[in-house]
Each structure stands twice: as structure tokens, then as C-alpha cells.
PDB file of C-alpha atoms in Angstrom:
ATOM      1  CA  MET A   1     -23.330 -15.627  -9.546  1.00 83.00           C
ATOM      2  CA  THR A   2     -20.152 -16.730  -7.644  1.00 84.00           C
ATOM      3  CA  GLY A   3     -18.391 -17.759 -11.173  1.00 85.00           C
ATOM      4  CA  ARG A   4     -18.658 -14.043 -12.636  1.00 87.00           C
ATOM      5  CA  LEU A   5     -17.537 -12.420  -9.184  1.00 88.00           C
ATOM      6  CA  ASN A   6     -14.584 -14.709  -9.037  1.00 88.00           C
ATOM      7  CA  SER A   7     -13.718 -13.882 -12.719  1.00 90.00           C
ATOM      8  CA  ALA A   8     -13.932  -9.969 -11.865  1.00 91.00           C
ATOM      9  CA  GLN A   9     -11.973 -10.115  -8.571  1.00 92.00           C
ATOM     10  CA  PRO A  10      -8.377  -9.015 -10.070  1.00 92.00           C
ATOM     11  CA  TYR A  11      -9.874  -6.274 -11.756  1.00 94.00           C
ATOM     12  CA  ALA A  12     -11.957  -5.495  -8.329  1.00 94.00           C
ATOM     13  CA  LEU A  13      -8.946  -5.749  -6.653  1.00 94.00           C
ATOM     14  CA  GLY A  14      -6.852  -3.695  -9.081  1.00 94.00           C
ATOM     15  CA  LEU A  15      -9.610  -0.672  -8.989  1.00 96.00           C
ATOM     16  CA  PHE A  16      -9.147  -0.855  -5.114  1.00 96.00           C
ATOM     17  CA  ARG A  17      -5.217  -0.837  -5.270  1.00 97.00           C
ATOM     18  CA  ILE A  18      -5.739   2.252  -7.585  1.00 97.00           C
ATOM     19  CA  VAL A  19      -8.162   4.283  -5.457  1.00 97.00           C
ATOM     20  CA  VAL A  20      -6.079   3.460  -2.134  1.00 97.00           C
ATOM     21  CA  GLY A  21      -3.105   4.376  -3.612  1.00 97.00           C
ATOM     22  CA  LEU A  22      -4.362   7.538  -5.261  1.00 97.00           C
ATOM     23  CA  LEU A  23      -5.933   8.885  -1.622  1.00 97.00           C
ATOM     24  CA  PHE A  24      -2.293   7.782   0.109  1.00 97.00           C
ATOM     25  CA  THR A  25      -0.568   9.827  -2.543  1.00 97.00           C
ATOM     26  CA  CYS A  26      -2.972  12.715  -2.451  1.00 96.00           C
ATOM     27  CA  HIS A  27      -2.315  12.493   1.348  1.00 94.00           C
ATOM     28  CA  GLY A  28       1.243  12.612   1.151  1.00 94.00           C
ATOM     29  CA  ALA A  29       1.125  15.379  -1.355  1.00 94.00           C
ATOM     30  CA  SER A  30      -1.021  17.529   1.180  1.00 93.00           C
ATOM     31  CA  SER A  31       1.390  17.355   3.940  1.00 91.00           C
ATOM     32  CA  LEU A  32       4.658  17.883   1.814  1.00 92.00           C
ATOM     33  CA  PHE A  33       3.447  20.676  -0.491  1.00 90.00           C
ATOM     34  CA  GLY A  34       0.727  22.021   1.498  1.00 86.00           C
ATOM     35  CA  VAL A  35      -1.487  21.339  -1.706  1.00 88.00           C
ATOM     36  CA  LEU A  36      -5.444  20.009  -1.885  1.00 84.00           C
ATOM     37  CA  GLY A  37      -6.334  22.117   1.082  1.00 83.00           C
ATOM     38  CA  GLY A  38      -3.638  20.637   3.327  1.00 79.00           C
ATOM     39  CA  SER A  39      -0.806  22.576   5.217  1.00 77.00           C
ATOM     40  CA  SER A  40       2.981  21.507   4.843  1.00 81.00           C
ATOM     41  CA  VAL A  41       5.053  20.046   7.294  1.00 84.00           C
ATOM     42  CA  PRO A  42       8.395  21.223   7.854  1.00 82.00           C
ATOM     43  CA  ALA A  43      11.345  18.936   6.056  1.00 84.00           C
ATOM     44  CA  GLY A  44      12.717  16.760   8.029  1.00 83.00           C
ATOM     45  CA  THR A  45      10.416  16.966  11.354  1.00 85.00           C
ATOM     46  CA  TRP A  46       9.678  13.567  13.079  1.00 87.00           C
ATOM     47  CA  PRO A  47       7.524  11.628  12.486  1.00 86.00           C
ATOM     48  CA  GLY A  48       5.435  13.879  10.092  1.00 85.00           C
ATOM     49  CA  TRP A  49       7.526  14.520   7.633  1.00 91.00           C
ATOM     50  CA  TYR A  50       8.935  11.220   7.210  1.00 94.00           C
ATOM     51  CA  ALA A  51       5.149   9.835   7.167  1.00 94.00           C
ATOM     52  CA  ALA A  52       4.304  12.297   4.251  1.00 94.00           C
ATOM     53  CA  VAL A  53       7.343  11.063   2.243  1.00 96.00           C
ATOM     54  CA  ILE A  54       6.048   7.432   2.796  1.00 96.00           C
ATOM     55  CA  GLN A  55       2.615   8.265   1.938  1.00 96.00           C
ATOM     56  CA  LEU A  56       3.785  10.077  -1.286  1.00 97.00           C
ATOM     57  CA  VAL A  57       6.297   7.391  -2.532  1.00 97.00           C
ATOM     58  CA  GLY A  58       4.380   4.440  -1.332  1.00 97.00           C
ATOM     59  CA  GLY A  59       1.159   5.619  -2.535  1.00 97.00           C
ATOM     60  CA  SER A  60       2.534   6.530  -5.766  1.00 97.00           C
ATOM     61  CA  LEU A  61       4.127   2.964  -6.031  1.00 97.00           C
ATOM     62  CA  VAL A  62       0.680   1.152  -4.903  1.00 97.00           C
ATOM     63  CA  LEU A  63      -0.935   3.492  -7.399  1.00 97.00           C
ATOM     64  CA  LEU A  64       0.974   2.270 -10.477  1.00 96.00           C
ATOM     65  CA  GLY A  65       0.902  -1.221  -8.988  1.00 95.00           C
ATOM     66  CA  LEU A  66       4.926  -1.137  -9.124  1.00 96.00           C
ATOM     67  CA  GLY A  67       6.381  -3.309  -5.884  1.00 94.00           C
ATOM     68  CA  THR A  68       3.140  -3.315  -4.609  1.00 95.00           C
ATOM     69  CA  ARG A  69       3.702  -5.737  -1.887  1.00 95.00           C
ATOM     70  CA  ALA A  70       6.713  -4.158  -0.419  1.00 96.00           C
ATOM     71  CA  ALA A  71       5.219  -0.773  -0.674  1.00 97.00           C
ATOM     72  CA  ALA A  72       2.393  -1.735   1.097  1.00 97.00           C
ATOM     73  CA  PHE A  73       3.941  -3.623   3.654  1.00 98.00           C
ATOM     74  CA  ILE A  74       5.776  -0.437   4.571  1.00 98.00           C
ATOM     75  CA  ALA A  75       2.677   1.796   4.142  1.00 98.00           C
ATOM     76  CA  SER A  76       0.778  -0.412   6.266  1.00 98.00           C
ATOM     77  CA  GLY A  77       3.277  -0.191   9.077  1.00 97.00           C
ATOM     78  CA  SER A  78       3.608   3.684   8.934  1.00 96.00           C
ATOM     79  CA  MET A  79       0.261   3.953   9.473  1.00 96.00           C
ATOM     80  CA  ALA A  80      -0.105   1.331  12.320  1.00 96.00           C
ATOM     81  CA  TYR A  81       2.561   3.334  14.017  1.00 96.00           C
ATOM     82  CA  ALA A  82       0.381   6.778  13.279  1.00 94.00           C
ATOM     83  CA  TYR A  83      -2.786   4.975  14.626  1.00 95.00           C
ATOM     84  CA  PHE A  84      -0.823   3.554  18.245  1.00 94.00           C
ATOM     85  CA  LYS A  85       1.735   6.404  18.452  1.00 94.00           C
ATOM     86  CA  VAL A  86      -0.415   9.557  17.747  1.00 91.00           C
ATOM     87  CA  HIS A  87      -3.878   8.638  17.661  1.00 93.00           C
ATOM     88  CA  GLN A  88      -4.533   5.853  20.329  1.00 91.00           C
ATOM     89  CA  PRO A  89      -3.265   7.539  23.602  1.00 92.00           C
ATOM     90  CA  SER A  90      -5.703  10.045  23.346  1.00 92.00           C
ATOM     91  CA  ALA A  91      -8.831   7.338  23.293  1.00 92.00           C
ATOM     92  CA  LEU A  92      -9.313   4.008  22.578  1.00 88.00           C
ATOM     93  CA  TRP A  93     -11.665   4.029  19.883  1.00 91.00           C
ATOM     94  CA  PRO A  94     -10.891   5.405  15.977  1.00 92.00           C
ATOM     95  CA  MET A  95     -13.969   7.691  16.288  1.00 92.00           C
ATOM     96  CA  GLU A  96     -12.930   9.279  19.466  1.00 94.00           C
ATOM     97  CA  ASN A  97      -9.323   9.823  18.401  1.00 93.00           C
ATOM     98  CA  GLY A  98      -9.582  10.822  15.040  1.00 92.00           C
ATOM     99  CA  GLY A  99      -7.812   7.746  13.793  1.00 93.00           C
ATOM    100  CA  GLU A 100     -10.419   6.141  11.207  1.00 95.00           C
ATOM    101  CA  ALA A 101      -8.125   6.967   8.208  1.00 94.00           C
ATOM    102  CA  SER A 102      -4.914   5.581   9.818  1.00 95.00           C
ATOM    103  CA  ALA A 103      -6.688   2.358  10.828  1.00 96.00           C
ATOM    104  CA  MET A 104      -8.549   2.150   7.457  1.00 97.00           C
ATOM    105  CA  PHE A 105      -5.022   2.559   5.249  1.00 97.00           C
ATOM    106  CA  CYS A 106      -3.381   0.347   7.721  1.00 97.00           C
ATOM    107  CA  TRP A 107      -5.876  -2.610   6.880  1.00 97.00           C
ATOM    108  CA  ALA A 108      -6.195  -1.649   3.418  1.00 98.00           C
ATOM    109  CA  PHE A 109      -2.483  -1.841   2.825  1.00 98.00           C
ATOM    110  CA  LEU A 110      -2.073  -5.159   4.926  1.00 97.00           C
ATOM    111  CA  LEU A 111      -4.835  -6.577   2.450  1.00 97.00           C
ATOM    112  CA  LEU A 112      -2.647  -5.853  -0.420  1.00 96.00           C
ATOM    113  CA  VAL A 113       0.453  -7.331   0.932  1.00 97.00           C
ATOM    114  CA  PHE A 114      -1.139 -10.619   0.690  1.00 96.00           C
ATOM    115  CA  THR A 115      -3.274 -10.191  -2.324  1.00 93.00           C
ATOM    116  CA  GLY A 116      -0.816  -8.226  -4.625  1.00 91.00           C
ATOM    117  CA  SER A 117      -1.563  -5.266  -7.384  1.00 90.00           C
ATOM    118  CA  GLY A 118      -4.350  -7.190  -9.208  1.00 88.00           C
ATOM    119  CA  ALA A 119      -5.157  -6.467 -12.631  1.00 89.00           C
ATOM    120  CA  PHE A 120      -3.695  -2.960 -14.167  1.00 89.00           C
ATOM    121  CA  GLY A 121      -0.580  -3.062 -12.336  1.00 89.00           C
ATOM    122  CA  LEU A 122       2.811  -2.469 -13.692  1.00 88.00           C
ATOM    123  CA  ASP A 123       3.561  -5.631 -11.593  1.00 83.00           C
ATOM    124  CA  ARG A 124       2.050  -7.685 -13.843  1.00 81.00           C
ATOM    125  CA  LEU A 125       3.140  -5.960 -17.192  1.00 80.00           C
ATOM    126  CA  LEU A 126       6.771  -6.337 -15.854  1.00 81.00           C
ATOM    127  CA  ALA A 127       6.183 -10.224 -15.111  1.00 79.00           C
ATOM    128  CA  LYS A 128       4.938 -10.833 -18.587  1.00 76.00           C
ATOM    129  CA  ARG A 129       8.270  -9.524 -19.688  1.00 75.00           C
ATOM    130  CA  THR A 130      10.718 -11.490 -17.635  1.00 70.00           C
ATOM    131  CA  PRO A 131      10.834 -15.299 -18.204  1.00 66.00           C
ATOM    132  CA  ALA A 132       9.532 -17.611 -15.536  1.00 57.00           C
ATOM    133  CA  VAL A 133      11.810 -19.802 -13.766  1.00 54.00           C
ATOM    134  CA  ALA A 134       9.670 -22.869 -15.228  1.00 54.00           C
ATOM    135  CA  ASP A 135      10.660 -21.608 -18.323  1.00 56.00           C
ATOM    136  CA  ARG A 136      14.397 -21.729 -18.045  1.00 54.00           C
ATOM    137  CA  PRO A 137      16.714 -24.830 -18.930  1.00 56.00           C
ATOM    138  CA  ALA A 138      17.417 -27.240 -16.195  1.00 52.00           C
ATOM    139  CA  THR A 139      20.810 -26.271 -16.065  1.00 54.00           C
ATOM    140  CA  ASP A 140      19.822 -22.558 -14.903  1.00 52.00           C
ATOM    141  CA  LYS A 141      17.998 -24.023 -11.662  1.00 54.00           C
ATOM    142  CA  THR A 142      20.135 -24.188  -8.682  1.00 56.00           C
ATOM    143  CA  PRO A 143      19.176 -26.503  -6.071  1.00 53.00           C
ATOM    144  CA  VAL A 144      17.754 -26.108  -2.712  1.00 54.00           C
ATOM    145  CA  THR A 145      20.149 -27.304  -0.121  1.00 54.00           C
ATOM    146  CA  ALA A 146      19.316 -27.356   3.819  1.00 46.00           C
TER     147      ALA A 146
END
């Protein structure tokens, strides 16, 4: 059973990335454009409008699996900021301060920083098109110097 689960890991990770990216994108769209039952944040206001832009752009990149690690790193940092600067001062625990979503998004994106996009991502599609470093002739490789 472990073998089957291990072989499905890239696909489960890809689906996880898609769901988290979609939810984050929807959250950003809600804050920027007032869609999906949300109210729009005035343009340029700190930190709400900038957080919404990170949510929309970062969530879209994670959803597509394009630049997943970098986008997830920035998104994770923005959610850590949201938790510690917006939610945590009012109470310690996420259940008390309303920061459950910020905490979950922070840790979900941090996981994607270390795991990458998994299956179904544009990162993998583009990686297949570019030649690997090992496939290049030895003359193209640059030596590492200390």
C-alpha cells in the first residue's frame, strides 16, 4: 500500500497546489474587485491592497504551477505578516483572533516551497522543453570556483 501511495504523491501534491492556489486567487480577487461576496479594498492602501495583489498574482502562479517555489515563498511570507501583524495582536490562538486562514495559507505555501509544484504544473512542462545541464556538452559547463 505504501508503494501505491508513494507513486501517487506527485499527483496528490499537484491537486493540493491547484486547490490552495485557486482559493488564494479567489481571496485576492474578492479583496481587489469585490467579487465572490467580498468587499474591495481601496487601491494603494497598506497593507490590504498590497496583500490582495500578492494573493491574486501569487495564487494564480501557484494555481498554474509556474514559478511555484518563488510565488509560494512570497505568499507564505505575506500570510505570516498577516497573522503576526493583523491577527495575533488581538489574541494568541488563531481560533480567538480570526487568523485560521492566514495560518493555514502560510503553512500550505511553505510546504510548496520545499516540495515544488508536483504534477500538472507548467513548471514541469517547461522543464521538459529546456535541455538539462547534464545533457549539454562538457564545454558548456562552467567550473565552480571557491
